[in-house]
Amino acid sequence: MPVTSHVEEGERPEGPALPVNELFCSLQGEGILNGVPSVFIRTAGCNLRCWFCDSYHTSWEPTGAWDAVDAIVERVAEYDAEHVVLTGGEPLIHESAVHLLDELAARGYHTTVETNGTIHREASIDLASVSPKLSSSTPTPERPPAGGDEPVGDWPERHERDRIDIDALRALCRDYDTQLKFVVTGREDMAEIESLLARVREAVAVPDDRVLLMPEGTTRERLAETRGVVAELALEHGYRYTPRLHVDLWNDAPET
Ligand code: SF4
């Protein structure tokens, strides 16, 4: 699979290292662990470009400073939290993500990886939080990146080509405790979700309570428009609704 990060090299330390966009402690805002105090390590770089990306500075305009894995682990230890969330961007584009996850697990942390599901790696992952990207995520000239001014360039074609890797998706569901978290923009997304789920379930069982519908929106105002219908869809289909607790609490503030 094509894997690109486009992060400026800058000062890269020797040995395993990752480009870190931000590292902070907050409440997990999404999924089955929402509300759990967690340290978030947000890496820069992504192989996709969703128009609604809620971490614009890791994808459309990737920004981060390289940090050695050992130094990242030390920064995590400064907080009093048992859960660590490795997110991005797409953290699994970086080989050193494996080293970091293994080091965190060796120190007893519960690790969650937030991934778009296009890359599988063998690592110490306690919860794979997989968010497959639907066709409604694809940017177009009429649907440019929200909150930024980057031109879409050739990303409509690249995103559409790469947004689903069924083998990687099935392998993640097979190898890890997994939640499938779909960003839902409206009722019209459901047919694609059902179709994708059927393809995954040809190879691996995914219980309905591990299928999560999450309203699209990175501000309280936008969530107020989308959450009602997504809650209805979760009830109708027997899937789980997940809030975006961090948006409810802190709107679109950074480091939340
Ligand atoms: S996959 Fe995630 S990080 Fe990458 S562009 Fe989409 S929302 Fe942003």
mmCIF file of C-alpha atoms in Angstrom, residues 169 173-174 178-180 197 200-201 204-211 239:
data_model
loop_
_atom_site.group_PDB
_atom_site.id
_atom_site.type_symbol
_atom_site.label_atom_id
_atom_site.label_comp_id
_atom_site.label_asym_id
_atom_site.label_seq_id
_atom_site.Cartn_x
_atom_site.Cartn_y
_atom_site.Cartn_z
ATOM 1 C CA LEU A 169 -8.988 -3.836 7.776
ATOM 2 C CA CYS A 173 -10.194 -6.825 13.286
ATOM 3 C CA ARG A 174 -8.722 -10.327 13.480
ATOM 4 C CA THR A 178 -11.346 -3.632 17.758
ATOM 5 C CA GLN A 179 -13.988 -0.960 17.521
ATOM 6 C CA LEU A 180 -15.098 0.134 14.059
ATOM 7 C CA LEU A 197 -19.200 -4.452 7.211
ATOM 8 C CA VAL A 200 -15.157 -7.483 6.701
ATOM 9 C CA ARG A 201 -17.489 -10.093 8.219
ATOM 10 C CA VAL A 204 -13.811 -12.048 10.722
ATOM 11 C CA ALA A 205 -16.626 -11.639 13.241
ATOM 12 C CA VAL A 206 -17.402 -8.083 14.348
ATOM 13 C CA PRO A 207 -20.237 -7.835 16.897
ATOM 14 C CA ASP A 208 -22.783 -5.056 16.441
ATOM 15 C CA ASP A 209 -21.784 -3.446 19.721
ATOM 16 C CA ARG A 210 -18.302 -2.889 18.273
ATOM 17 C CA VAL A 211 -19.753 -0.925 15.352
ATOM 18 C CA TYR A 239 -25.168 -0.229 16.384
#
